[in-house]
Amino acid sequence: GSTVSGLISAIYVDFNSVVKKGQLLAEIDPRTFQATVDQNLASVQNAEATLAAEQATLEMATKTYKRYKNLFNRNFIPRSELDQAESDYKSNLARVKAAKFKIEQAKAQYENSLVNLNYTKIIAPVDGMIISRKIDLGQPVAATLQAPELFTIAQDLEEMQIEVNVSEADIGEVKEGQDVTYTLD
């Protein structure tokens, strides 16, 4: 199945194809997902640049606050100027913290978009044989609350359990362990 929506851009297997776990079966057009990854990466870089600017402003506010503290202790400036410098320092410190959180948020969105981009590759979850393909090239896939089924893979066709209806007239002839021959359309 698929956990993301989009158009099928490639199908690599068909009915009766033998597949291995992890093999690429099909792809959903990744262009919109790649654009989201690129956009989120730019958001991370922008948030990092904002942090650098805020850190530079904090550095200046820290120096100013220390200088004003020294000047106040020598009675060269009034208390109000020291209070303003302290307020600027604390405000810039808070902005640096907020910028760090913004980076974490942008990184989380970036990671999420990478996960969605990887979901555009439909991978075989098990070894087996494709017994049903429910998609065609160019077909839209709509992943809503339930992942749409794209392929059915039979794991082991050497042993099967078949449930059949047998008429009562024939039941007397059936014995446990007998070989069975069957045909399937």
Backbone as numpy.savetxt, mean C-alpha at the origin, in Angstrom:
# Nx Ny Nz CAx CAy CAz Cx Cy Cz
-7.30 -12.17 -6.76 -8.11 -10.98 -6.76 -7.26 -9.74 -6.76
-7.93 -8.61 -6.64 -7.25 -7.32 -6.64 -7.78 -6.45 -5.51
-6.89 -5.71 -4.88 -7.32 -4.80 -3.82 -7.37 -3.36 -4.30
-6.93 -3.11 -5.55 -7.01 -1.76 -6.13 -7.82 -1.80 -7.42
-8.34 -0.65 -7.78 -9.15 -0.54 -9.00 -8.33 0.04 -10.14
-8.71 -0.33 -11.35 -8.04 0.21 -12.53 -8.31 -0.66 -13.74
-7.63 -0.34 -14.84 -7.77 -1.10 -16.08 -6.69 -2.18 -16.16
-7.07 -3.36 -16.61 -6.09 -4.43 -16.81 -5.21 -4.04 -18.00
-3.91 -3.90 -17.75 -3.00 -3.48 -18.82 -2.19 -4.64 -19.38
-2.12 -5.75 -18.66 -1.37 -6.91 -19.15 -1.86 -8.17 -18.47
-1.93 -9.26 -19.25 -2.27 -10.58 -18.72 -1.18 -11.53 -19.19
-0.56 -12.24 -18.26 0.59 -13.08 -18.59 0.28 -14.57 -18.58
-0.92 -14.96 -18.15 -1.29 -16.37 -18.09 -2.68 -16.56 -18.67
-3.01 -17.80 -18.99 -4.32 -18.11 -19.53 -4.80 -19.41 -18.90
-5.93 -19.92 -19.37 -6.45 -21.18 -18.87 -5.37 -22.26 -18.99
-5.32 -23.14 -18.02 -4.41 -24.28 -17.99 -2.94 -23.91 -17.87
-2.62 -22.67 -17.58 -1.23 -22.28 -17.35 -0.82 -22.79 -15.97
0.35 -23.38 -15.90 0.91 -23.81 -14.62 1.65 -22.61 -14.05
1.34 -22.26 -12.81 1.95 -21.09 -12.19 2.63 -21.47 -10.88
3.61 -20.67 -10.51 4.33 -20.85 -9.25 3.97 -19.71 -8.31
4.00 -19.98 -7.03 3.72 -18.95 -6.02 4.65 -17.76 -6.26
4.07 -16.55 -6.29 4.85 -15.34 -6.50 4.98 -14.93 -7.96
4.47 -15.75 -8.88 4.56 -15.44 -10.31 3.59 -14.33 -10.67
4.02 -13.43 -11.55 3.17 -12.33 -12.02 2.14 -12.88 -12.99
0.86 -12.67 -12.67 -0.23 -13.17 -13.50 -0.79 -12.09 -14.41
-0.94 -10.88 -13.88 -1.53 -9.78 -14.64 -1.12 -8.47 -13.97
-1.40 -7.37 -14.68 -1.10 -6.05 -14.12 -2.27 -5.11 -14.37
-2.50 -4.27 -13.38 -3.45 -3.16 -13.52 -2.61 -1.94 -13.89
-3.13 -1.11 -14.77 -2.39 0.07 -15.23 -1.84 0.85 -14.03
-0.52 0.94 -13.90 0.08 1.55 -12.71 0.27 3.07 -12.79
-0.09 3.70 -13.90 0.26 5.12 -14.08 -0.35 6.04 -13.03
-1.61 5.87 -12.69 -2.21 6.75 -11.68 -1.61 6.48 -10.30
-1.29 5.22 -10.04 -0.68 4.88 -8.75 0.74 5.42 -8.67
1.48 5.38 -9.78 2.84 5.92 -9.82 2.80 7.44 -9.62
1.81 8.09 -10.22 1.67 9.55 -10.04 1.43 9.88 -8.57
0.62 9.08 -7.89 0.37 9.30 -6.46 1.64 9.10 -5.65
2.43 8.08 -6.00 3.72 7.86 -5.34 4.62 9.08 -5.52
4.71 9.56 -6.76 5.56 10.72 -7.05 5.09 11.96 -6.27
3.78 12.16 -6.23 3.22 13.29 -5.51 3.52 13.20 -4.01
3.37 12.00 -3.45 3.64 11.82 -2.02 5.12 11.94 -1.69
5.98 11.51 -2.61 7.41 11.68 -2.41 7.75 13.17 -2.40
7.14 13.94 -3.29 7.36 15.39 -3.31 6.87 16.02 -2.00
5.78 15.50 -1.44 5.28 16.01 -0.16 6.28 15.75 0.96
6.92 14.58 0.94 7.96 14.27 1.93 9.11 15.25 1.80
9.56 15.46 0.56 10.68 16.38 0.33 10.31 17.81 0.73
9.09 18.22 0.45 8.63 19.55 0.83 8.60 19.69 2.35
8.11 18.66 3.03 8.06 18.69 4.49 9.46 18.74 5.09
10.40 18.04 4.47 11.79 18.08 4.95 12.40 19.46 4.75
12.09 20.10 3.64 12.58 21.45 3.39 11.97 22.44 4.39
10.69 22.26 4.69 10.03 23.12 5.68 10.69 22.94 7.05
11.03 21.71 7.40 11.71 21.46 8.67 13.05 22.18 8.71
13.81 22.11 7.61 15.11 22.79 7.58 14.95 24.30 7.78
13.93 24.88 7.15 13.68 26.31 7.31 13.28 26.64 8.75
12.42 25.80 9.33 11.99 26.03 10.71 13.15 25.87 11.69
14.05 24.92 11.41 15.21 24.73 12.28 16.14 25.94 12.22
16.29 26.52 11.03 17.11 27.72 10.90 16.49 28.88 11.68
15.17 29.03 11.59 14.47 30.08 12.33 14.59 29.84 13.84
14.49 28.58 14.25 14.63 28.23 15.67 16.04 28.56 16.16
17.02 28.28 15.34 18.41 28.56 15.73 18.58 30.06 15.99
18.03 30.86 15.11 18.12 32.32 15.29 17.34 32.76 16.53
16.17 32.20 16.75 15.37 32.55 17.93 16.07 32.13 19.21
16.75 30.99 19.18 17.49 30.52 20.35 18.62 31.49 20.68
19.36 31.91 19.68 20.46 32.86 19.90 19.93 34.19 20.43
18.84 34.64 19.83 18.25 35.91 20.28 17.78 35.81 21.72
17.13 34.72 22.06 16.64 34.54 23.42 17.80 34.52 24.42
18.86 33.79 24.10 20.03 33.74 24.99 20.66 35.12 25.14
20.78 35.84 24.02 21.37 37.17 24.05 20.51 38.12 24.89
19.19 38.07 24.69 18.30 38.95 25.45 18.30 38.59 26.94
18.43 37.31 27.23 18.49 36.88 28.63 19.72 37.47 29.31
20.83 37.42 28.58 22.08 37.99 29.11 21.94 39.50 29.28
21.33 40.16 28.28 21.15 41.61 28.37 20.20 41.98 29.50
19.15 41.19 29.70 18.19 41.47 30.79 18.88 41.33 32.15
19.70 40.27 32.28 20.41 40.06 33.55 21.34 41.23 33.89
21.76 41.97 32.86 22.64 43.13 33.08 21.85 44.45 33.09
20.51 44.30 33.05 19.60 45.46 33.09 19.74 46.39 31.88
20.03 45.82 30.68 20.15 46.63 29.48 18.85 46.67 28.65
17.95 45.70 28.89 16.67 45.68 28.16 15.54 45.45 29.16
14.35 45.88 28.78 13.21 45.64 29.69 12.73 44.19 29.63
12.00 43.79 30.63 11.46 42.43 30.75 10.58 42.07 29.54
9.87 43.02 29.00 8.96 42.76 27.88 9.71 42.27 26.63
10.92 42.78 26.40 11.71 42.31 25.25 12.20 40.88 25.48
12.59 40.57 26.70 13.00 39.21 27.02 11.81 38.25 26.87
10.64 38.68 27.36 9.44 37.85 27.23 9.09 37.59 25.76
9.23 38.60 24.92 8.96 38.44 23.49 9.96 37.47 22.86
11.22 37.57 23.22 12.25 36.66 22.69 11.98 35.22 23.14
11.55 35.08 24.40 11.23 33.74 24.91 10.02 33.17 24.18
9.03 34.01 23.96 7.83 33.58 23.23 8.17 33.16 21.80
9.01 33.93 21.14 9.45 33.59 19.77 10.20 32.26 19.76
11.06 32.07 20.74 11.82 30.83 20.84 10.89 29.63 21.01
9.94 29.72 21.94 9.02 28.60 22.19 8.10 28.35 20.99
7.68 29.41 20.34 6.85 29.28 19.15 7.60 28.57 18.03
8.85 28.95 17.83 9.66 28.29 16.79 9.98 26.84 17.15
10.15 26.57 18.42 10.37 25.19 18.87 9.15 24.33 18.54
7.96 24.87 18.76 6.72 24.15 18.44 6.60 23.93 16.93
6.99 24.93 16.13 6.93 24.79 14.67 7.87 23.68 14.18
9.03 23.56 14.81 9.97 22.49 14.44 9.34 21.13 14.74
8.71 21.00 15.91 8.04 19.74 16.25 6.93 19.43 15.25
6.14 20.45 14.91 5.05 20.25 13.95 5.60 19.84 12.59
6.72 20.44 12.18 7.33 20.09 10.90 7.82 18.64 10.91
8.32 18.18 12.04 8.76 16.77 12.15 7.56 15.83 12.02
6.45 16.20 12.65 5.24 15.38 12.54 4.71 15.38 11.11
4.82 16.52 10.45 4.37 16.63 9.05 5.20 15.69 8.16
6.48 15.56 8.45 7.34 14.63 7.70 6.87 13.20 7.92
6.57 12.85 9.16 6.10 11.49 9.46 4.78 11.20 8.74
3.89 12.17 8.73 2.61 12.01 8.03 2.84 11.84 6.53
3.70 12.65 5.95 3.98 12.56 4.52 4.64 11.22 4.18
5.52 10.75 5.05 6.16 9.45 4.82 5.15 8.32 4.88
4.20 8.41 5.79 3.16 7.38 5.89 2.31 7.35 4.63
1.95 8.52 4.11 1.18 8.58 2.87 2.00 8.04 1.70
3.28 8.34 1.69 4.17 7.84 0.64 4.24 6.31 0.70
4.43 5.75 1.89 4.49 4.30 2.04 3.18 3.65 1.60
2.05 4.25 1.97 0.75 3.73 1.57 0.60 3.73 0.05
1.06 4.79 -0.60 0.96 4.85 -2.06 1.87 3.82 -2.72
3.02 3.52 -2.10 3.89 2.46 -2.63 3.22 1.10 -2.53
2.54 0.87 -1.41 1.81 -0.40 -1.23 0.76 -0.54 -2.32
-0.01 0.53 -2.55 -1.05 0.49 -3.59 -0.45 0.28 -4.97
0.70 0.89 -5.24 1.37 0.68 -6.52 1.76 -0.79 -6.68
2.24 -1.40 -5.62 2.61 -2.82 -5.69 1.40 -3.72 -5.90
0.23 -3.27 -5.42 -0.99 -4.05 -5.62 -1.46 -4.07 -7.08
-0.86 -3.25 -7.93 -1.23 -3.28 -9.35 -0.68 -4.53 -10.03
0.23 -5.21 -9.38 0.76 -6.47 -9.89 -0.02 -7.62 -9.24
-0.71 -8.39 -10.05 -1.49 -9.52 -9.55 -0.56 -10.72 -9.53
-0.30 -11.23 -8.33 0.69 -12.28 -8.10 -0.01 -13.57 -7.68
0.51 -14.70 -8.16 -0.05 -16.00 -7.76 0.24 -16.24 -6.27
-0.80 -16.51 -5.49 -0.59 -16.76 -4.06 -0.11 -18.19 -3.75
-0.30 -19.10 -4.73 0.05 -20.51 -4.52 0.55 -21.10 -5.84
1.23 -22.25 -5.74 1.55 -23.04 -6.93 0.27 -23.70 -7.41
0.13 -23.85 -8.71 -1.05 -24.55 -9.21 -1.27 -24.31 -10.69
-2.53 -24.50 -11.09 -2.91 -24.34 -12.49 -4.10 -23.39 -12.57
-4.07 -22.49 -13.56 -5.17 -21.56 -13.77 -6.34 -22.36 -14.37
-7.44 -22.40 -13.63 -8.61 -23.11 -14.16 -9.72 -22.14 -14.55
-9.53 -20.85 -14.20 -10.53 -19.86 -14.58 -9.87 -18.49 -14.66
-10.15 -17.78 -15.75 -9.68 -16.40 -15.91 -10.91 -15.54 -16.16
-11.15 -14.58 -15.27 -12.37 -13.79 -15.36 -12.10 -12.35 -15.80
-10.95 -12.11 -16.42 -10.62 -10.77 -16.88 -10.10 -10.81 -18.30
-10.21 -9.67 -18.97 -9.65 -9.51 -20.31 -8.83 -8.24 -20.34
-7.95 -8.14 -21.30 -7.11 -6.96 -21.47 -7.99 -5.71 -21.65
-7.68 -4.65 -20.92 -8.43 -3.40 -21.02 -9.67 -3.34 -20.15
-10.02 -4.44 -19.53 -11.22 -4.49 -18.69 -10.98 -3.73 -17.38
-11.97 -2.95 -16.94 -11.81 -2.29 -15.64 -12.04 -3.26 -14.49
-11.26 -3.09 -13.44 -11.42 -3.87 -12.22 -11.84 -2.89 -11.14
-12.95 -3.18 -10.48 -13.45 -2.31 -9.42 -13.32 -3.03 -8.09
-12.32 -2.64 -7.33 -12.11 -3.23 -6.01 -12.85 -2.37 -4.99
-13.95 -2.87 -4.48 -14.73 -2.12 -3.50 -14.56 -2.81 -2.15
-15.65 -3.17 -1.50 -15.55 -3.83 -0.20 -15.00 -5.24 -0.30
-15.25 -5.89 -1.44 -14.78 -7.26 -1.63 -13.90 -7.29 -2.87
-12.71 -7.90 -2.74 -11.79 -7.98 -3.87 -12.40 -8.82 -4.99
-12.42 -8.30 -6.22 -12.98 -9.07 -7.33 -12.09 -10.26 -7.67
-12.71 -11.38 -8.01 -11.95 -12.58 -8.36 -11.51 -12.47 -9.82
-10.20 -12.54 -10.05 -9.65 -12.42 -11.40 -9.26 -13.77 -11.98
-8.71 -14.63 -11.14 -8.28 -15.97 -11.55 -8.70 -16.97 -10.49
-8.91 -18.22 -10.92 -9.07 -19.32 -9.98 -7.90 -20.26 -10.22
-7.19 -20.59 -9.15 -6.02 -21.46 -9.25 -6.30 -22.74 -8.48
-6.17 -23.87 -9.17 -6.29 -25.17 -8.51 -4.89 -25.58 -8.07
-4.75 -25.90 -6.79 -3.42 -26.19 -6.27 -2.89 -27.56 -6.71
-3.67 -28.60 -6.53 -3.17 -29.94 -6.82 -4.27 -30.73 -7.50
-4.08 -31.04 -8.77 -5.10 -31.76 -9.52 -4.86 -33.27 -9.52
-3.85 -33.74 -8.80 -3.57 -35.18 -8.75 -4.61 -35.91 -7.90
-5.05 -35.28 -6.83 -6.05 -35.89 -5.97 -7.21 -34.92 -5.84
-8.43 -35.45 -6.02 -9.62 -34.61 -5.92 -10.68 -35.34 -5.13
-11.55 -34.54 -4.56 -12.75 -35.10 -3.95 -13.91 -34.59 -4.79
-14.69 -35.52 -5.31 -15.81 -35.15 -6.17 -17.09 -35.60 -5.49
-18.02 -34.68 -5.37 -19.31 -35.02 -4.81 -20.29 -35.13 -5.98
-20.92 -36.32 -6.11 -21.83 -36.56 -7.23 -23.14 -37.16 -6.72
-24.14 -37.05 -7.52 -25.42 -37.70 -7.23 -25.42 -39.04 -7.94
-25.70 -40.09 -7.19 -25.75 -41.44 -7.77 -27.19 -41.95 -7.56
-27.75 -42.51 -8.61 -29.14 -42.99 -8.48 -29.18 -44.18 -7.52
-30.32 -44.36 -6.88 -30.47 -45.43 -5.91 -30.28 -46.81 -6.53
-30.61 -46.94 -7.78 -30.47 -48.23 -8.46 -29.00 -48.62 -8.59
-28.12 -47.62 -8.71 -26.69 -47.91 -8.90 -25.91 -47.96 -7.59
-26.50 -47.57 -6.48 -25.75 -47.47 -5.23 -25.26 -48.83 -4.74
-25.97 -49.88 -5.07 -25.55 -51.22 -4.65 -24.24 -51.64 -5.29
-23.92 -51.07 -6.42 -22.69 -51.43 -7.13 -21.48 -50.62 -6.66
-21.69 -49.51 -5.92 -20.59 -48.64 -5.52 -19.99 -49.16 -4.22
-18.64 -49.29 -4.21 -17.94 -49.76 -3.02 -16.77 -48.81 -2.73
-16.47 -48.64 -1.45 -15.38 -47.77 -1.04 -14.06 -48.26 -1.62
-13.25 -47.32 -2.14 -11.94 -47.66 -2.68 -11.94 -47.99 -4.16
-13.10 -48.02 -4.80 -13.15 -48.32 -6.23 -12.54 -47.18 -7.03
-11.94 -47.56 -8.19 -11.48 -46.54 -9.13 -12.68 -45.91 -9.81
-12.53 -44.65 -10.16 -13.63 -43.92 -10.79 -13.12 -43.28 -12.05
-13.94 -43.33 -13.07 -13.67 -42.59 -14.30 -14.79 -41.58 -14.46
-14.41 -40.35 -14.79 -15.44 -39.33 -14.97 -15.05 -38.43 -16.14
-16.01 -37.80 -16.69 -15.76 -36.83 -17.76 -16.33 -35.49 -17.32
-15.72 -34.44 -17.84 -16.10 -33.09 -17.43 -16.11 -32.21 -18.66
-17.21 -31.48 -18.86 -17.29 -30.56 -20.00 -16.31 -29.42 -19.79
